[in-house]
Coordinates of C-alpha atoms in Angstrom, one line a residue:
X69 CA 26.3 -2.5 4.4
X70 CA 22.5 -2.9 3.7
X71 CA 20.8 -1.5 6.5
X72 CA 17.8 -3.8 8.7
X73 CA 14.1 -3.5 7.2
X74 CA 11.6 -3.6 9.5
X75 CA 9.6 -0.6 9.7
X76 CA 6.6 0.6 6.9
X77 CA 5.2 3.3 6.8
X78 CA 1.3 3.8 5.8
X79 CA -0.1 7.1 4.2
X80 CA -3.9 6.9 5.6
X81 CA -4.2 11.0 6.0
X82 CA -6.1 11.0 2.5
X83 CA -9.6 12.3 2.5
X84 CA -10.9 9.7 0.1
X85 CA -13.2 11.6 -2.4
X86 CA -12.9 9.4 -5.2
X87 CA -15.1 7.8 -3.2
X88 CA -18.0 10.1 -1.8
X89 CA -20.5 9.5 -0.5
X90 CA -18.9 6.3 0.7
X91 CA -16.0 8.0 2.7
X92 CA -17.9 10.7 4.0
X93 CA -17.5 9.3 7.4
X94 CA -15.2 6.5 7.0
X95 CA -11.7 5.9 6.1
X96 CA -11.0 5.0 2.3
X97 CA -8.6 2.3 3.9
X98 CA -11.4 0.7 5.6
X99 CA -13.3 -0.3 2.5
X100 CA -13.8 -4.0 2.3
X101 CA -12.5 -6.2 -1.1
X102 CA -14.5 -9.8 -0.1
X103 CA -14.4 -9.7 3.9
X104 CA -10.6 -7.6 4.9
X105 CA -10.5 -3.8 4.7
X106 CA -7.8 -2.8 2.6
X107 CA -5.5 -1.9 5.3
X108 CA -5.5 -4.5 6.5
X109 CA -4.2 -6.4 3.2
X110 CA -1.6 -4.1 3.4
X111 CA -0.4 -4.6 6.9
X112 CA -0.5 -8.5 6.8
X113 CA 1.3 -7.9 3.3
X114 CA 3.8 -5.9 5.6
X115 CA 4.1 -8.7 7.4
X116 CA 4.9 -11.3 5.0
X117 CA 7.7 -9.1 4.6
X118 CA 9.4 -9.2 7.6
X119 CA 8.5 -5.8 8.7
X120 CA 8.0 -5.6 12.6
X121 CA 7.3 -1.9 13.4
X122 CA 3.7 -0.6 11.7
X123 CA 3.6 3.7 11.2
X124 CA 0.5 5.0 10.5
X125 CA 0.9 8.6 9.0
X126 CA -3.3 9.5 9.8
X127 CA -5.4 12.4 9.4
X128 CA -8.6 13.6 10.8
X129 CA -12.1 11.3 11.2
X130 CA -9.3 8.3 11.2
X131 CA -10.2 6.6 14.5
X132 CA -11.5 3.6 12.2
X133 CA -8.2 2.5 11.8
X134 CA -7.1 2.8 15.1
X135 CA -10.0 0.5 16.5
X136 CA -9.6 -2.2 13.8
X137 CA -6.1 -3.0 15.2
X138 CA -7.0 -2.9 18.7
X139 CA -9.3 -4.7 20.8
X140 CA -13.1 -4.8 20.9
X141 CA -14.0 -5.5 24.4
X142 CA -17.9 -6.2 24.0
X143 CA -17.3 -7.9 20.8
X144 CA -14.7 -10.4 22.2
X145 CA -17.3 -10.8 25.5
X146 CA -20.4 -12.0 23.1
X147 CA -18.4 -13.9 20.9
X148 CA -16.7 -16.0 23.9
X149 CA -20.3 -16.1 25.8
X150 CA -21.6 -17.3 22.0
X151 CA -18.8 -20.1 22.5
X152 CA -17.7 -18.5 18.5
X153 CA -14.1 -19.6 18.8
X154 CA -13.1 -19.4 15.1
X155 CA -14.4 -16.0 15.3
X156 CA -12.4 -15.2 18.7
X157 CA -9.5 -16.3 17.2
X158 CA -9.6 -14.4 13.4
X159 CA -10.1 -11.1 15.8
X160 CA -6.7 -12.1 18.2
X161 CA -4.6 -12.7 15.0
X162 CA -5.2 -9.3 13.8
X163 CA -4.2 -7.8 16.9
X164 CA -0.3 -6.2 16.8
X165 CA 2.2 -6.9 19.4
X166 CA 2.0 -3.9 22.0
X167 CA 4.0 -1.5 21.6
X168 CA 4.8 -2.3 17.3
X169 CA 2.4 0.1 16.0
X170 CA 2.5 3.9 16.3
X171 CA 0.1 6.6 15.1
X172 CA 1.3 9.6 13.6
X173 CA -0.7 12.8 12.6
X174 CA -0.4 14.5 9.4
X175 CA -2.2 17.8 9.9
X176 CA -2.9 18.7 6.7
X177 CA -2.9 16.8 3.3
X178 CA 0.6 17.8 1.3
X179 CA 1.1 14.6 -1.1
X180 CA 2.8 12.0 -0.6
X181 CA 6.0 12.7 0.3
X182 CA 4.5 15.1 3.0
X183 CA 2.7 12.3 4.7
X184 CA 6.1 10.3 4.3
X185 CA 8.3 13.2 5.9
X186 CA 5.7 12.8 8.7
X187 CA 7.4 9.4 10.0
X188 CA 10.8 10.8 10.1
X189 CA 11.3 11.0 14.0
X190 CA 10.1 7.0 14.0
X191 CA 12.6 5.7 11.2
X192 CA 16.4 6.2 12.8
X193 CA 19.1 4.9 10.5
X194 CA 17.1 2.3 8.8
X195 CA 15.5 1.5 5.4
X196 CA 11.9 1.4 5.7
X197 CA 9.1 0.1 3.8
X198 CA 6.2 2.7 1.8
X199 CA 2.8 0.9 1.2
X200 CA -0.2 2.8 0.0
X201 CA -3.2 0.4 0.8
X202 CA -5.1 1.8 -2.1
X203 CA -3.1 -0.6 -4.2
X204 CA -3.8 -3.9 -3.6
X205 CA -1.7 -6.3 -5.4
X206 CA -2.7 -10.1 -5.4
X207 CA -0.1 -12.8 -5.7
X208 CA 1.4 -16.2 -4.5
X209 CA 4.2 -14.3 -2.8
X210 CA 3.2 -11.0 -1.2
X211 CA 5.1 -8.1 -3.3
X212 CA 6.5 -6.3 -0.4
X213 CA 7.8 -9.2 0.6
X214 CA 9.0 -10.0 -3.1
X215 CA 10.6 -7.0 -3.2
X216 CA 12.4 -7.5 0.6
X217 CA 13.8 -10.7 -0.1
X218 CA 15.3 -9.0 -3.1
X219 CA 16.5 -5.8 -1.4
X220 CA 18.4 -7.7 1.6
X221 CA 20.7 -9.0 -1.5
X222 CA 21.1 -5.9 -3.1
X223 CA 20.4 -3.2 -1.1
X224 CA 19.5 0.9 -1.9
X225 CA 15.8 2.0 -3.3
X226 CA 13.5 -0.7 -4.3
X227 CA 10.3 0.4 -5.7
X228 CA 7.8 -1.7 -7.5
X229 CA 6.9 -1.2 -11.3
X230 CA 4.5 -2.2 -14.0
X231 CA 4.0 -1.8 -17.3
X232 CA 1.1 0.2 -18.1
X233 CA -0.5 1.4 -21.5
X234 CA 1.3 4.4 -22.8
X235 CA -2.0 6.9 -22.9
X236 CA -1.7 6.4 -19.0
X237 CA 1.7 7.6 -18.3
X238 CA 0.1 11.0 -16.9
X239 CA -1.4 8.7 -14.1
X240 CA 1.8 7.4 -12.5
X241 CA 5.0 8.7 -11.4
X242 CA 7.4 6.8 -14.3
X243 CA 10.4 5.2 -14.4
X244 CA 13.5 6.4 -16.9
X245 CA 15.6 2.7 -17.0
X246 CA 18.3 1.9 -17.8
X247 CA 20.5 -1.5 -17.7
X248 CA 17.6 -4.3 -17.3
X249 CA 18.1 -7.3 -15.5
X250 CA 14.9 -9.1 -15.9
X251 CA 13.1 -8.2 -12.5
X252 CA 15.4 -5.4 -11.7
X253 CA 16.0 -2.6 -13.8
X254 CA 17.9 0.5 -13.2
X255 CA 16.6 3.5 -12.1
X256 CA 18.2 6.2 -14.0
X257 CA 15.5 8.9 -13.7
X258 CA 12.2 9.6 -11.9
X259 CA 8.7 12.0 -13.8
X260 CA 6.1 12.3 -12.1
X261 CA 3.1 12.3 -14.1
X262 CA 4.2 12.8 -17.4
X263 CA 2.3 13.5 -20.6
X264 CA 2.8 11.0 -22.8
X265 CA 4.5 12.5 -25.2
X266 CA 7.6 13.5 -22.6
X267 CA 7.3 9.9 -20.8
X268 CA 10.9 8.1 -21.3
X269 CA 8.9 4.8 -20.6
X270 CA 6.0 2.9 -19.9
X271 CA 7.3 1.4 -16.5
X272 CA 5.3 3.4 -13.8
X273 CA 5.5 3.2 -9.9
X274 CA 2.9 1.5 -7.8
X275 CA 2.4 2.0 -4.2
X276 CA 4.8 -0.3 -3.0
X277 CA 8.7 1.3 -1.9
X278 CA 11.5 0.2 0.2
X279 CA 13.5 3.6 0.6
X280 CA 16.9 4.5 2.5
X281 CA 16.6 7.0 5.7
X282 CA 18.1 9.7 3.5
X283 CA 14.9 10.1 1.6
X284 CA 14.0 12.4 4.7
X285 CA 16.9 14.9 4.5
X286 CA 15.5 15.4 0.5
X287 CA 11.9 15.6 1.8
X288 CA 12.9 18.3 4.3
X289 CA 13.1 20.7 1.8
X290 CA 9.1 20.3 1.6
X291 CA 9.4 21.8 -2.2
X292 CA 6.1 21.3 -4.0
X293 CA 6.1 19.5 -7.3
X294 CA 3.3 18.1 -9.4
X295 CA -0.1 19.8 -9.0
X296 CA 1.7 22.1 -5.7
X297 CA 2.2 19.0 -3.6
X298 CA 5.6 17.2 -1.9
X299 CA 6.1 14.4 -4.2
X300 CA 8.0 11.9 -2.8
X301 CA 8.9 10.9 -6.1
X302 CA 11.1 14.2 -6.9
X303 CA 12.6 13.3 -3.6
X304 CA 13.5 9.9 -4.4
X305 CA 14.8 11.3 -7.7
X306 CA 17.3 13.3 -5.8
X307 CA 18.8 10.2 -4.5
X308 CA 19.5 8.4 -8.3
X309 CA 23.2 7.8 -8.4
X310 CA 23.6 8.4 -4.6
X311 CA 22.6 5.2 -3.8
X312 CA 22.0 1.7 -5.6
X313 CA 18.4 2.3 -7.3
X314 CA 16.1 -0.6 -8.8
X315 CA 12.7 -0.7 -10.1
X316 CA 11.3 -4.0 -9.3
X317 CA 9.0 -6.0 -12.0
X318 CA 6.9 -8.0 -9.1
X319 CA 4.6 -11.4 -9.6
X320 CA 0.8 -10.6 -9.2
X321 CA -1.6 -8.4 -10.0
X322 CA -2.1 -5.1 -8.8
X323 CA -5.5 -3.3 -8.4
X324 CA -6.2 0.3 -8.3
X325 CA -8.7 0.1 -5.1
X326 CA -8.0 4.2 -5.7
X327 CA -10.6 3.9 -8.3
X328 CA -13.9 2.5 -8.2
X329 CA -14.1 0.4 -11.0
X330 CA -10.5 -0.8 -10.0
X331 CA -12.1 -1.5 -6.4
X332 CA -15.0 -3.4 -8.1
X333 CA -12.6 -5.4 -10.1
X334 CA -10.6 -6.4 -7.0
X335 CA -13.7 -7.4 -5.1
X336 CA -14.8 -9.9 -8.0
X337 CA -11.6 -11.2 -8.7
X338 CA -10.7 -11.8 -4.8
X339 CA -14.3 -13.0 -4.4
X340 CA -14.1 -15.6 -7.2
X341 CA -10.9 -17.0 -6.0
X342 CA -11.9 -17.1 -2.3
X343 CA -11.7 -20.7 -0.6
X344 CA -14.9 -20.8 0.8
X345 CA -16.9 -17.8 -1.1
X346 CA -15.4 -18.8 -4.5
X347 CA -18.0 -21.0 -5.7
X348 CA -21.0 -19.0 -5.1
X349 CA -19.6 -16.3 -6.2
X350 CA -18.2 -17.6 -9.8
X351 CA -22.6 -18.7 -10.0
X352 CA -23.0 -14.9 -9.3
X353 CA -20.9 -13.7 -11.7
X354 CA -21.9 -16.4 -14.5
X355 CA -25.7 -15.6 -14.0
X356 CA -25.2 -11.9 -13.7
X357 CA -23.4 -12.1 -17.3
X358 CA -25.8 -14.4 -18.4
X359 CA -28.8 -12.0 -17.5
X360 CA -27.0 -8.5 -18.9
X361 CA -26.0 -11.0 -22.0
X362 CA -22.4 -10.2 -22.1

Protein backbone atom coordinates (compact mmCIF):
# COMPACT_ATOMS: atom_id res chain seq x y z
CA UNK A 1 0.00 0.00 0.00
CA UNK A 2 1.65 3.51 -0.79
CA UNK A 3 0.70 5.67 1.80
CA UNK A 4 -1.12 9.55 0.99
CA UNK A 5 1.44 12.52 0.34
CA UNK A 6 0.49 15.61 1.41
CA UNK A 7 2.59 16.99 4.04
CA UNK A 8 6.46 18.79 3.48
CA UNK A 9 8.39 19.60 5.67
CA UNK A 10 10.79 22.85 5.41
CA UNK A 11 14.15 23.16 7.32
CA UNK A 12 14.31 27.18 7.82
CA UNK A 13 16.21 26.91 11.46
CA UNK A 14 19.59 27.56 9.60
CA UNK A 15 21.42 30.69 10.57
CA UNK A 16 22.55 31.59 7.10
CA UNK A 17 26.27 32.62 7.32
CA UNK A 18 27.20 31.93 3.91
CA UNK A 19 25.55 34.88 3.59
CA UNK A 20 26.66 37.63 6.22
CA UNK A 21 26.19 40.38 6.38
CA UNK A 22 23.06 39.83 4.28
CA UNK A 23 21.40 37.47 6.88
CA UNK A 24 22.32 39.22 9.83
CA UNK A 25 18.84 40.05 10.45
CA UNK A 26 16.97 38.28 7.93
CA UNK A 27 16.16 34.83 7.08
CA UNK A 28 18.39 33.14 4.29
CA UNK A 29 14.89 31.84 2.92
CA UNK A 30 13.77 35.23 2.43
CA UNK A 31 16.35 36.23 -0.11
CA UNK A 32 14.78 37.23 -3.33
CA UNK A 33 15.89 35.41 -6.98
CA UNK A 34 13.96 38.15 -9.52
CA UNK A 35 10.85 39.23 -7.41
CA UNK A 36 9.82 35.67 -4.94
CA UNK A 37 11.84 34.91 -1.84
CA UNK A 38 13.09 31.53 -2.07
CA UNK A 39 10.58 30.00 0.22
CA UNK A 40 8.35 30.88 -1.33
CA UNK A 41 9.54 28.88 -4.70
CA UNK A 42 9.59 26.14 -2.58
CA UNK A 43 6.24 26.19 -1.14
CA UNK A 44 4.36 26.89 -4.47
CA UNK A 45 6.77 24.02 -5.80
CA UNK A 46 5.18 22.10 -2.78
CA UNK A 47 2.21 22.82 -4.19
CA UNK A 48 2.43 21.74 -7.68
CA UNK A 49 2.89 18.63 -5.88
CA UNK A 50 -0.12 18.00 -4.38
CA UNK A 51 1.09 18.64 -0.89
CA UNK A 52 -1.72 20.28 1.34
CA UNK A 53 -0.19 20.52 4.81
CA UNK A 54 3.02 23.16 4.92
CA UNK A 55 5.67 22.42 8.30
CA UNK A 56 7.97 24.88 8.91
CA UNK A 57 10.82 23.41 11.20
CA UNK A 58 12.13 27.49 12.32
CA UNK A 59 14.60 28.79 14.49
CA UNK A 60 15.23 32.10 16.16
CA UNK A 61 15.02 35.77 14.34
CA UNK A 62 12.49 33.71 11.83
CA UNK A 63 9.35 35.86 12.23
CA UNK A 64 10.09 36.84 8.41
CA UNK A 65 8.65 33.86 7.31
CA UNK A 66 5.85 33.73 9.32
CA UNK A 67 4.62 37.27 8.14
CA UNK A 68 5.24 36.55 4.40
CA UNK A 69 2.49 33.82 4.55
CA UNK A 70 0.12 35.70 6.51
CA UNK A 71 -1.74 38.84 6.04
CA UNK A 72 -0.54 42.44 5.92
CA UNK A 73 -3.27 44.47 7.14
CA UNK A 74 -2.03 48.09 6.28
CA UNK A 75 -0.55 46.85 3.18
CA UNK A 76 -3.78 45.22 1.85
CA UNK A 77 -5.73 48.71 3.20
CA UNK A 78 -3.39 51.15 0.82
CA UNK A 79 -3.29 48.90 -1.89
CA UNK A 80 -7.34 48.60 -2.00
CA UNK A 81 -7.63 52.51 -1.19
CA UNK A 82 -4.78 52.85 -4.24
CA UNK A 83 -7.58 50.81 -6.32
CA UNK A 84 -4.01 48.33 -7.02
CA UNK A 85 -6.06 45.22 -7.74
CA UNK A 86 -3.40 43.09 -9.48
CA UNK A 87 -1.31 43.79 -6.60
CA UNK A 88 -4.27 42.79 -4.04
CA UNK A 89 -4.71 39.82 -5.65
CA UNK A 90 -0.66 38.46 -6.09
CA UNK A 91 -0.74 39.08 -2.01
CA UNK A 92 -4.31 36.84 -1.57
CA UNK A 93 -2.80 33.96 -3.70
CA UNK A 94 0.01 33.60 -1.48
CA UNK A 95 -2.03 33.32 1.46
CA UNK A 96 -2.42 29.40 2.83
CA UNK A 97 -5.74 28.00 3.69
CA UNK A 98 -6.22 28.43 7.62
CA UNK A 99 -5.33 26.01 9.47
CA UNK A 100 -2.60 24.13 6.51
CA UNK A 101 0.46 25.55 7.76
CA UNK A 102 2.15 24.90 11.14
CA UNK A 103 5.31 26.32 12.75
CA UNK A 104 7.51 24.26 14.50
CA UNK A 105 10.67 25.33 16.61
CA UNK A 106 13.95 23.74 16.36
CA UNK A 107 15.84 25.12 19.36
CA UNK A 108 19.12 24.55 18.35
CA UNK A 109 20.80 23.93 14.95
CA UNK A 110 21.68 19.82 14.84
CA UNK A 111 21.81 19.17 10.90
CA UNK A 112 19.52 18.16 8.99
CA UNK A 113 17.97 15.29 10.15
CA UNK A 114 17.56 17.15 13.56
CA UNK A 115 15.49 19.76 12.06
CA UNK A 116 13.61 16.79 10.25
CA UNK A 117 13.07 14.75 13.64
CA UNK A 118 11.56 18.12 14.67
CA UNK A 119 8.16 17.47 12.56
CA UNK A 120 7.66 14.15 13.90
CA UNK A 121 4.49 14.84 16.20
CA UNK A 122 2.86 16.55 12.76
CA UNK A 123 3.57 13.64 10.23
CA UNK A 124 1.19 10.46 11.60
CA UNK A 125 1.46 7.43 9.30
CA UNK A 126 2.14 9.17 6.14
CA UNK A 127 4.99 9.79 3.62
CA UNK A 128 5.91 13.30 3.59
CA UNK A 129 7.71 15.61 1.42
CA UNK A 130 11.66 17.27 2.52
CA UNK A 131 12.37 20.52 0.56
CA UNK A 132 15.36 22.63 1.44
CA UNK A 133 14.56 26.09 -0.21
CA UNK A 134 18.16 26.76 -0.60
CA UNK A 135 17.91 24.65 -3.68
CA UNK A 136 16.02 26.09 -6.19
CA UNK A 137 15.49 23.90 -9.16
CA UNK A 138 13.91 25.52 -12.44
CA UNK A 139 11.86 23.40 -14.81
CA UNK A 140 8.69 22.97 -16.92
CA UNK A 141 7.26 20.51 -14.37
CA UNK A 142 8.13 21.43 -10.73
CA UNK A 143 10.60 18.53 -9.37
CA UNK A 144 8.66 17.74 -6.31
CA UNK A 145 6.01 17.34 -8.19
CA UNK A 146 8.08 15.17 -10.80
CA UNK A 147 9.10 13.18 -8.23
CA UNK A 148 5.23 12.77 -6.65
CA UNK A 149 3.72 11.69 -9.64
CA UNK A 150 6.36 9.12 -9.83
CA UNK A 151 6.27 8.01 -6.11
CA UNK A 152 2.24 7.46 -6.13
CA UNK A 153 3.25 4.60 -8.78
CA UNK A 154 5.93 3.18 -7.04
CA UNK A 155 6.01 3.97 -3.64
CA UNK A 156 9.04 3.90 -0.64
CA UNK A 157 12.03 6.81 -0.60
CA UNK A 158 12.23 9.09 -3.44
CA UNK A 159 14.98 11.50 -3.37
CA UNK A 160 16.19 13.58 -6.19
CA UNK A 161 19.79 13.18 -7.79
CA UNK A 162 22.14 14.80 -10.17
CA UNK A 163 25.19 14.19 -11.61
CA UNK A 164 27.84 16.32 -10.42
CA UNK A 165 31.68 16.65 -11.19
CA UNK A 166 33.62 14.01 -9.36
CA UNK A 167 36.06 16.63 -7.37
CA UNK A 168 32.73 17.66 -5.70
CA UNK A 169 31.54 14.53 -4.27
CA UNK A 170 32.74 15.90 -0.64
CA UNK A 171 29.83 18.47 -1.10
CA UNK A 172 26.83 16.19 -1.31
CA UNK A 173 25.47 13.29 0.48
CA UNK A 174 25.98 10.53 -2.60
CA UNK A 175 24.25 7.94 -4.02
CA UNK A 176 25.68 4.02 -4.21
CA UNK A 177 23.18 2.67 -7.29
CA UNK A 178 22.47 0.03 -8.35
CA UNK A 179 19.93 -1.40 -11.14
CA UNK A 180 19.16 1.91 -13.40
CA UNK A 181 16.00 2.44 -14.94
CA UNK A 182 16.56 5.66 -16.68
CA UNK A 183 14.99 8.17 -14.20
CA UNK A 184 14.91 5.83 -11.34
CA UNK A 185 17.83 4.16 -10.06
CA UNK A 186 18.24 2.02 -7.08
CA UNK A 187 19.41 3.07 -4.05
CA UNK A 188 21.70 0.56 -2.66
CA UNK A 189 23.76 2.79 -0.34
CA UNK A 190 23.91 6.21 1.14
CA UNK A 191 27.83 8.58 2.06
CA UNK A 192 27.49 11.51 3.13
CA UNK A 193 30.11 13.67 2.05
CA UNK A 194 32.63 11.56 0.65
CA UNK A 195 36.12 12.22 -0.46
CA UNK A 196 36.44 11.51 -3.81
CA UNK A 197 38.47 8.91 -3.70
CA UNK A 198 35.90 6.70 -1.39
CA UNK A 199 32.74 8.05 -3.52
CA UNK A 200 30.99 4.88 -5.18
CA UNK A 201 29.42 7.55 -7.60
CA UNK A 202 28.91 10.75 -9.01
CA UNK A 203 25.00 10.82 -8.31
CA UNK A 204 24.56 13.19 -5.26
CA UNK A 205 21.40 14.18 -3.37
CA UNK A 206 19.80 17.62 -3.74
CA UNK A 207 17.31 19.04 -1.42
CA UNK A 208 14.39 17.62 -2.63
CA UNK A 209 12.98 13.96 -0.56
CA UNK A 210 9.80 12.19 -0.31
CA UNK A 211 10.48 9.89 2.76
CA UNK A 212 8.31 7.13 4.62
CA UNK A 213 7.18 7.97 8.51
CA UNK A 214 9.72 5.41 9.64
CA UNK A 215 12.57 7.83 8.87
CA UNK A 216 11.58 9.23 12.41
CA UNK A 217 12.04 6.02 14.54
CA UNK A 218 15.89 5.97 12.72
CA UNK A 219 16.26 9.78 13.58
CA UNK A 220 15.24 9.09 17.16
CA UNK A 221 18.41 7.74 17.89
CA UNK A 222 19.77 11.48 17.29
CA UNK A 223 23.42 9.87 16.51
CA UNK A 224 25.69 12.49 15.07
CA UNK A 225 27.38 11.71 11.77
CA UNK A 226 29.29 13.97 9.40
CA UNK A 227 31.12 16.98 11.01
CA UNK A 228 29.04 15.94 14.74
CA UNK A 229 25.63 16.66 13.22
CA UNK A 230 22.17 14.26 12.69
CA UNK A 231 22.36 13.54 9.22
CA UNK A 232 19.34 12.65 7.80
CA UNK A 233 21.12 10.88 5.26
CA UNK A 234 22.64 8.04 7.73
CA UNK A 235 19.13 7.85 8.71
CA UNK A 236 17.64 7.26 5.42
CA UNK A 237 20.51 4.82 4.83
CA UNK A 238 19.12 2.76 7.63
CA UNK A 239 16.03 2.26 5.79
CA UNK A 240 17.85 0.74 2.24
CA UNK A 241 16.39 -2.69 1.75
CA UNK A 242 13.51 -2.02 4.28
CA UNK A 243 11.62 -0.27 1.99
CA UNK A 244 11.51 0.36 -1.96
CA UNK A 245 14.41 3.08 -2.47
CA UNK A 246 14.91 5.28 -5.76
CA UNK A 247 17.01 8.09 -6.54
CA UNK A 248 15.19 10.17 -8.94
CA UNK A 249 17.16 11.86 -12.21
CA UNK A 250 14.54 15.05 -12.39
CA UNK A 251 13.99 17.56 -15.58
CA UNK A 252 15.43 21.19 -14.70
CA UNK A 253 17.94 22.78 -13.39
CA UNK A 254 18.87 23.09 -9.99
CA UNK A 255 20.69 26.06 -8.34
CA UNK A 256 22.73 26.12 -5.24
CA UNK A 257 20.89 29.50 -3.74
CA UNK A 258 23.27 28.02 -0.56
CA UNK A 259 26.03 29.66 -2.36
CA UNK A 260 26.42 33.08 -3.56
CA UNK A 261 27.61 32.70 -6.85
CA UNK A 262 24.93 29.92 -7.19
CA UNK A 263 22.31 32.54 -5.95
CA UNK A 264 23.76 35.11 -8.48
CA UNK A 265 23.44 32.57 -11.22
CA UNK A 266 19.81 31.76 -10.33
CA UNK A 267 18.86 35.48 -10.26
CA UNK A 268 20.22 36.06 -13.91
CA UNK A 269 19.00 33.00 -15.26
CA UNK A 270 15.33 33.46 -13.65
CA UNK A 271 15.68 37.14 -14.59
CA UNK A 272 16.43 36.54 -18.27
CA UNK A 273 13.69 34.14 -18.69
CA UNK A 274 11.09 36.26 -16.86
CA UNK A 275 7.83 37.23 -18.99
CA UNK A 276 7.80 40.57 -18.40
CA UNK A 277 11.51 41.46 -16.95
CA UNK A 278 13.19 39.16 -19.53
CA UNK A 279 13.90 41.57 -22.09
CA UNK A 280 15.46 44.24 -20.17
CA UNK A 281 17.22 42.14 -18.40
CA UNK A 282 18.92 39.90 -21.45
CA UNK A 283 20.05 44.16 -22.58
CA UNK A 284 21.58 44.15 -19.01
CA UNK A 285 23.33 41.25 -19.24
CA UNK A 286 24.47 41.75 -23.04
CA UNK A 287 25.82 45.32 -22.17
CA UNK A 288 27.26 44.38 -18.91
CA UNK A 289 29.44 41.56 -20.99
CA UNK A 290 29.95 43.89 -23.56
CA UNK A 291 31.56 46.62 -21.10
CA UNK A 292 33.82 43.91 -18.89
CA UNK A 293 34.62 42.45 -22.64
CA UNK A 294 33.87 38.91 -21.89
Amino acid sequence: MIKPLKKAIFPVGGLGTRFLPATKSMPKEMLTVVDKPLIQYAVEEAYAAGIEEIIFVTGRGKSALEDHFDHSYELEDTLTRRGKKPELELLKKMLPVPGNIAYVRQQEPQGLGHAVWCARNLIGDEAVAVLLADDLVHGDVACLKQMADTYRQVGGNIIAVMEVPHEHTSRYGILKPGADKGKLVEVQGLVEKPSPDKAPSDLAVIGRYILQPEVFAHLAAQEPGAGGEIQLTDSMARMIGQVPFHGFRFEGKRYDCGDKAGFIEANMALGVAHPILGKSVRQAVADIARTLKL
